[in-house]
Coordinates of C-alpha atoms and ligand atoms in Angstrom, one line a residue:
X10 CA 56.1 102.6 127.8
X11 CA 59.3 101.3 129.8
X12 CA 60.1 104.7 129.8
X13 CA 57.5 105.3 132.5
X14 CA 59.1 102.4 134.5
X15 CA 61.4 103.1 137.0
X16 CA 62.9 100.5 139.6
X17 CA 65.7 102.0 142.1
X18 CA 64.4 104.9 143.6
X19 CA 65.5 106.1 147.9
X20 CA 63.7 108.1 150.2
X21 CA 64.4 109.8 153.8
X22 CA 64.0 105.9 154.9
X23 CA 67.5 105.5 153.7
X24 CA 69.9 108.4 152.5
X25 CA 66.9 110.0 149.7
X26 CA 66.2 113.6 150.8
X27 CA 62.1 113.0 149.8
X28 CA 59.8 111.5 152.1
X29 CA 58.5 108.5 150.3
X30 CA 54.9 110.0 149.7
X31 CA 57.0 113.3 148.1
X32 CA 59.3 110.9 146.2
X33 CA 55.9 108.9 144.7
X34 CA 54.2 112.3 143.7
X35 CA 57.3 113.2 142.2
X36 CA 57.4 110.0 140.2
X37 CA 53.8 110.5 139.1
X38 CA 54.3 114.2 138.0
X39 CA 57.5 113.1 135.9
X40 CA 54.9 110.2 134.1
X41 CA 56.4 107.6 135.8
X42 CA 53.2 104.7 136.0
X43 CA 55.4 101.7 138.2
X44 CA 57.9 102.9 140.7
X45 CA 60.0 100.6 142.7
X46 CA 61.1 102.2 146.1
X47 CA 64.2 100.5 147.0
X48 CA 66.0 102.3 150.1
X49 CA 69.2 100.8 151.6
X50 CA 68.7 97.9 154.0
X51 CA 65.5 98.9 154.9
X52 CA 61.8 98.5 154.0
X53 CA 60.3 101.2 156.2
X54 CA 59.2 103.7 153.8
X55 CA 57.0 101.2 151.9
X56 CA 53.8 101.8 153.7
X57 CA 54.0 105.4 152.7
X58 CA 54.8 105.1 149.5
X59 CA 52.2 102.6 148.8
X60 CA 49.3 104.8 150.1
X61 CA 50.7 107.9 148.1
X62 CA 51.0 105.5 145.1
X63 CA 47.2 104.6 145.7
X64 CA 46.3 108.0 145.8
X65 CA 48.3 109.1 142.9
X66 CA 47.2 105.7 140.9
X67 CA 50.1 104.8 139.7
X68 CA 51.8 101.1 141.0
X69 CA 54.2 100.8 143.8
X70 CA 56.6 98.0 143.6
X71 CA 57.4 97.1 147.5
X72 CA 61.9 96.6 147.3
X73 CA 65.0 97.1 149.1
X74 CA 69.1 97.7 148.2
X75 CA 70.6 95.3 150.1
X76 CA 74.7 95.8 151.2
X77 CA 76.7 93.0 150.4
X78 CA 79.5 91.7 149.9
X79 CA 81.3 88.9 147.7
X80 CA 85.0 87.9 147.3
X81 CA 85.6 90.5 149.7
X82 CA 84.1 93.6 147.4
X83 CA 80.7 95.0 147.8
X84 CA 77.7 94.8 145.6
X85 CA 74.3 96.0 146.0
X86 CA 71.2 93.5 145.3
X87 CA 67.9 94.9 144.7
X88 CA 65.2 92.9 145.5
X89 CA 61.8 93.7 143.9
X90 CA 58.4 92.6 144.8
X91 CA 59.2 91.6 148.3
X92 CA 56.8 90.6 151.0
X93 CA 57.9 93.2 153.7
X94 CA 56.5 91.3 156.5
X95 CA 58.7 88.4 155.7
X96 CA 60.9 87.8 158.9
X97 CA 63.8 86.4 157.4
X98 CA 64.1 89.1 155.3
X99 CA 63.4 91.5 157.8
X100 CA 66.0 89.7 160.0
X101 CA 68.7 90.0 157.8
X102 CA 67.9 93.8 156.8
X103 CA 68.3 94.4 160.7
X104 CA 71.6 92.8 161.1
X105 CA 73.1 94.7 158.1
X106 CA 71.8 98.2 159.9
X107 CA 73.4 97.2 163.2
X108 CA 76.7 96.9 160.9
X109 CA 75.9 100.0 159.2
X110 CA 75.8 101.6 162.3
X111 CA 78.7 100.7 164.0
X112 CA 80.4 101.8 161.0
X113 CA 79.0 105.1 161.4
X114 CA 80.2 105.5 164.8
X115 CA 83.5 104.6 163.5
X116 CA 83.8 106.9 160.7
X117 CA 82.6 109.6 163.6
X118 CA 85.7 108.2 165.6
X119 CA 88.2 108.7 162.8
X120 CA 86.9 112.4 161.6
X121 CA 87.0 113.3 164.9
X122 CA 91.0 112.2 165.5
X123 CA 91.3 114.5 162.2
X124 CA 90.0 117.2 164.1
X125 CA 86.3 117.3 163.3
X126 CA 84.4 116.6 166.3
X127 CA 80.9 116.3 166.3
X128 CA 80.6 114.3 163.1
X129 CA 78.8 111.4 164.1
X130 CA 76.0 113.6 166.0
X131 CA 75.6 115.9 162.7
X132 CA 75.4 113.2 160.5
X133 CA 72.7 111.5 162.7
X134 CA 71.0 114.6 162.7
X135 CA 71.0 114.7 158.9
X136 CA 69.7 110.7 158.6
X137 CA 66.9 111.8 161.1
X138 CA 65.1 108.6 161.6
X139 CA 67.3 106.8 159.1
X140 CA 70.3 104.9 159.2
X141 CA 73.4 106.9 159.0
X142 CA 75.2 106.1 155.8
X143 CA 78.3 107.8 154.4
X144 CA 76.0 110.3 152.3
X145 CA 75.0 111.7 155.2
X146 CA 78.4 112.2 156.3
X147 CA 79.3 113.8 152.9
X148 CA 76.4 116.3 153.3
X149 CA 77.6 116.9 156.9
X150 CA 81.4 117.7 155.5
X151 CA 80.2 120.1 153.0
X152 CA 77.7 121.7 155.1
X153 CA 80.8 122.4 157.8
X154 CA 82.7 123.7 154.8
X155 CA 85.5 120.8 155.3
X156 CA 85.0 120.0 151.4
X157 CA 82.8 121.8 148.5
X158 CA 81.2 118.5 147.0
X159 CA 79.8 115.4 148.6
X160 CA 82.1 113.6 145.8
X161 CA 85.3 115.3 147.3
X162 CA 84.0 114.3 150.9
X163 CA 84.1 110.4 149.3
X164 CA 87.3 111.2 147.7
X165 CA 89.2 112.7 150.3
X166 CA 87.8 111.4 153.4
X167 CA 84.9 108.3 153.1
X168 CA 86.5 105.9 151.2
X169 CA 87.8 102.9 152.2
X170 CA 91.4 103.9 151.5
X171 CA 90.9 107.4 152.8
X172 CA 91.3 108.7 156.5
X173 CA 87.8 107.8 157.6
X174 CA 87.6 105.2 155.6
X175 CA 85.8 102.0 157.6
X176 CA 85.6 98.5 155.7
X177 CA 82.6 96.6 156.2
X178 CA 81.9 93.0 155.6
X179 CA 78.3 93.4 154.9
X180 CA 75.6 90.4 154.2
X181 CA 77.4 87.8 151.8
X182 CA 75.7 88.0 148.2
X183 CA 74.4 84.5 148.2
X184 CA 72.6 85.1 151.4
X185 CA 71.2 88.5 150.0
X186 CA 69.7 86.7 147.2
X187 CA 68.3 83.7 149.0
X188 CA 66.6 86.2 151.7
X189 CA 65.0 88.1 148.8
X190 CA 63.7 85.3 147.1
X191 CA 62.4 83.6 150.2
X192 CA 60.2 86.6 150.5
X193 CA 58.8 86.2 147.2
X194 CA 60.9 89.0 145.5
X195 CA 63.6 88.7 142.2
X196 CA 66.8 89.7 143.3
X197 CA 68.6 92.3 140.8
X198 CA 72.5 93.4 140.8
X199 CA 72.2 96.8 140.9
X200 CA 74.3 99.3 138.7
X201 CA 76.8 96.9 137.6
X202 CA 79.4 99.4 136.2
X203 CA 79.6 101.2 139.2
X204 CA 82.2 98.6 140.7
X205 CA 84.3 98.9 138.1
X206 CA 85.3 95.3 137.3
X207 CA 87.3 94.1 134.9
X208 CA 85.9 91.3 132.3
X209 CA 87.3 88.4 134.2
X210 CA 85.7 89.8 137.7
X211 CA 82.3 90.7 136.1
X212 CA 82.1 87.1 134.7
X213 CA 83.0 85.7 138.5
X214 CA 80.5 87.5 140.2
X215 CA 77.7 87.3 137.6
X216 CA 78.3 83.5 137.6
X217 CA 78.2 83.4 141.3
X218 CA 75.0 86.0 141.6
X219 CA 73.2 83.7 138.8
X220 CA 74.5 80.4 140.9
X221 CA 72.7 81.7 143.7
X222 CA 69.5 82.5 142.4
X223 CA 69.8 86.0 141.3
X224 CA 67.6 86.5 137.7
X225 CA 68.2 90.0 137.2
X226 CA 70.3 92.9 136.4
X227 CA 70.2 96.7 135.9
X228 CA 70.9 97.4 132.0
X229 CA 69.5 101.0 132.1
X230 CA 70.6 103.2 134.9
X231 CA 70.1 106.8 135.6
X232 CA 73.8 107.8 136.9
X233 CA 75.0 106.4 133.5
X234 CA 72.8 107.6 130.5
X235 CA 75.3 107.1 128.0
X236 CA 73.7 104.4 125.3
X237 CA 77.2 102.6 125.2
X238 CA 76.6 101.4 128.6
X239 CA 73.3 100.2 127.6
X240 CA 74.8 98.1 125.1
X241 CA 77.9 96.7 127.0
X242 CA 75.1 95.8 130.2
X243 CA 73.0 94.5 127.4
X244 CA 75.7 92.3 126.3
X245 CA 76.4 91.1 129.8
X246 CA 72.6 90.3 130.4
X247 CA 72.3 88.3 127.4
X248 CA 75.4 86.1 127.9
X249 CA 74.1 85.2 131.6
X250 CA 70.3 84.9 130.3
X251 CA 69.6 87.6 133.0
X252 CA 66.3 89.8 132.8
X253 CA 66.7 93.6 132.1
X254 CA 66.1 95.7 134.7
X255 CA 66.3 99.5 134.5
X256 CA 66.0 101.9 137.4
X257 CA 67.3 105.7 138.1
X258 CA 68.6 105.5 141.7
X259 CA 67.2 108.7 142.6
X260 CA 68.2 110.1 145.7
X261 CA 67.1 113.9 145.5
X262 CA 66.2 116.5 142.8
X263 CA 69.5 118.1 142.5
X264 CA 71.2 116.5 139.3
X265 CA 69.3 118.2 136.5
X266 CA 70.4 115.1 134.6
X267 CA 69.1 112.7 136.7
X268 CA 65.3 112.2 137.3
X269 CA 62.9 109.7 138.2
X270 CA 61.8 107.6 134.8
X271 CA 64.4 109.2 133.2
X272 CA 66.0 106.3 131.7
X273 CA 68.1 105.1 128.1
X274 CA 65.5 102.3 126.9
X275 CA 66.2 98.6 126.9
X276 CA 67.4 96.7 123.8
X277 CA 63.8 95.1 122.3
X278 CA 65.5 91.7 122.5
X279 CA 66.0 91.4 126.6
X280 CA 63.1 90.1 128.7
X281 CA 62.5 92.9 131.2
X282 CA 62.5 92.1 134.9
X283 CA 58.9 93.3 134.8
X284 CA 57.4 90.5 133.0
X285 CA 58.7 88.3 135.7
X286 CA 55.6 86.2 137.5
X287 CA 56.9 87.6 141.0
X288 CA 56.2 91.3 139.6
X289 CA 53.3 90.7 137.7
X290 CA 50.9 90.1 140.8
X291 CA 53.0 92.3 143.2
X292 CA 51.4 95.3 142.4
X293 CA 50.3 97.0 145.4
Ligands
MN92 MN1 72.3 106.0 148.0
MN93 MN1 73.2 101.0 145.1
MN94 MN1 70.6 102.8 145.1

């Protein structure tokens, strides 16, 4: 049953490639019965996704993935079951999108100085109505033949230490957790192994996250399907008494091994985040 629950996904409202309705249709076709749409720093795709979910007979959890900074490191906090009309949450998201816009222009300027003019316009065209992300720049760099793969774009140009890298101080992690809670949602630390933290840093961040009111962490992620990762993450969830979440972090259909709803099982002893009262009632 838990394999049909996917609580982390992206649409064209941020850097995903499927429109919200197409994403929901794909999820339903993959056997997903509960899907959270968690676009970066926006809930703009939720109404379309909710309508499509009603049509497909599946449950849509309104969500968001917030870019945050804590101790000068970046962490992604997923908010699940949020009230998308909450003004405090929306004000915070608007602030982050403004930062994202500034960063996008700064990246474009740097690429221009390295002999790649037109990058900002190109990435903006790829983003459409959505905020320009580094993924859009990566796609543009591939399309222009400057690099062979999006991964290479990050390694060669876009990472913080690289020639077109721009570091941003995002929303404070504790503030993001507070906004999610005020909007009636549950705060989830996304893909905890992606930050490549030492054990000492993991303890610090999980402690601070819990202290701020964070209640869950992703234990099963699509990007890291190995059971050894699930076991490691489960250990952290037990230690910090966090609810366990699972999500594919689906962005587009091109990864044959990363699919909506395709997740390793959660260990039986953990409490799944969908048992949280906010999520039991948040279906639309
Ligand atoms: Mn993304
Ligand atoms: Mn993320
Ligand atoms: Mn994500």
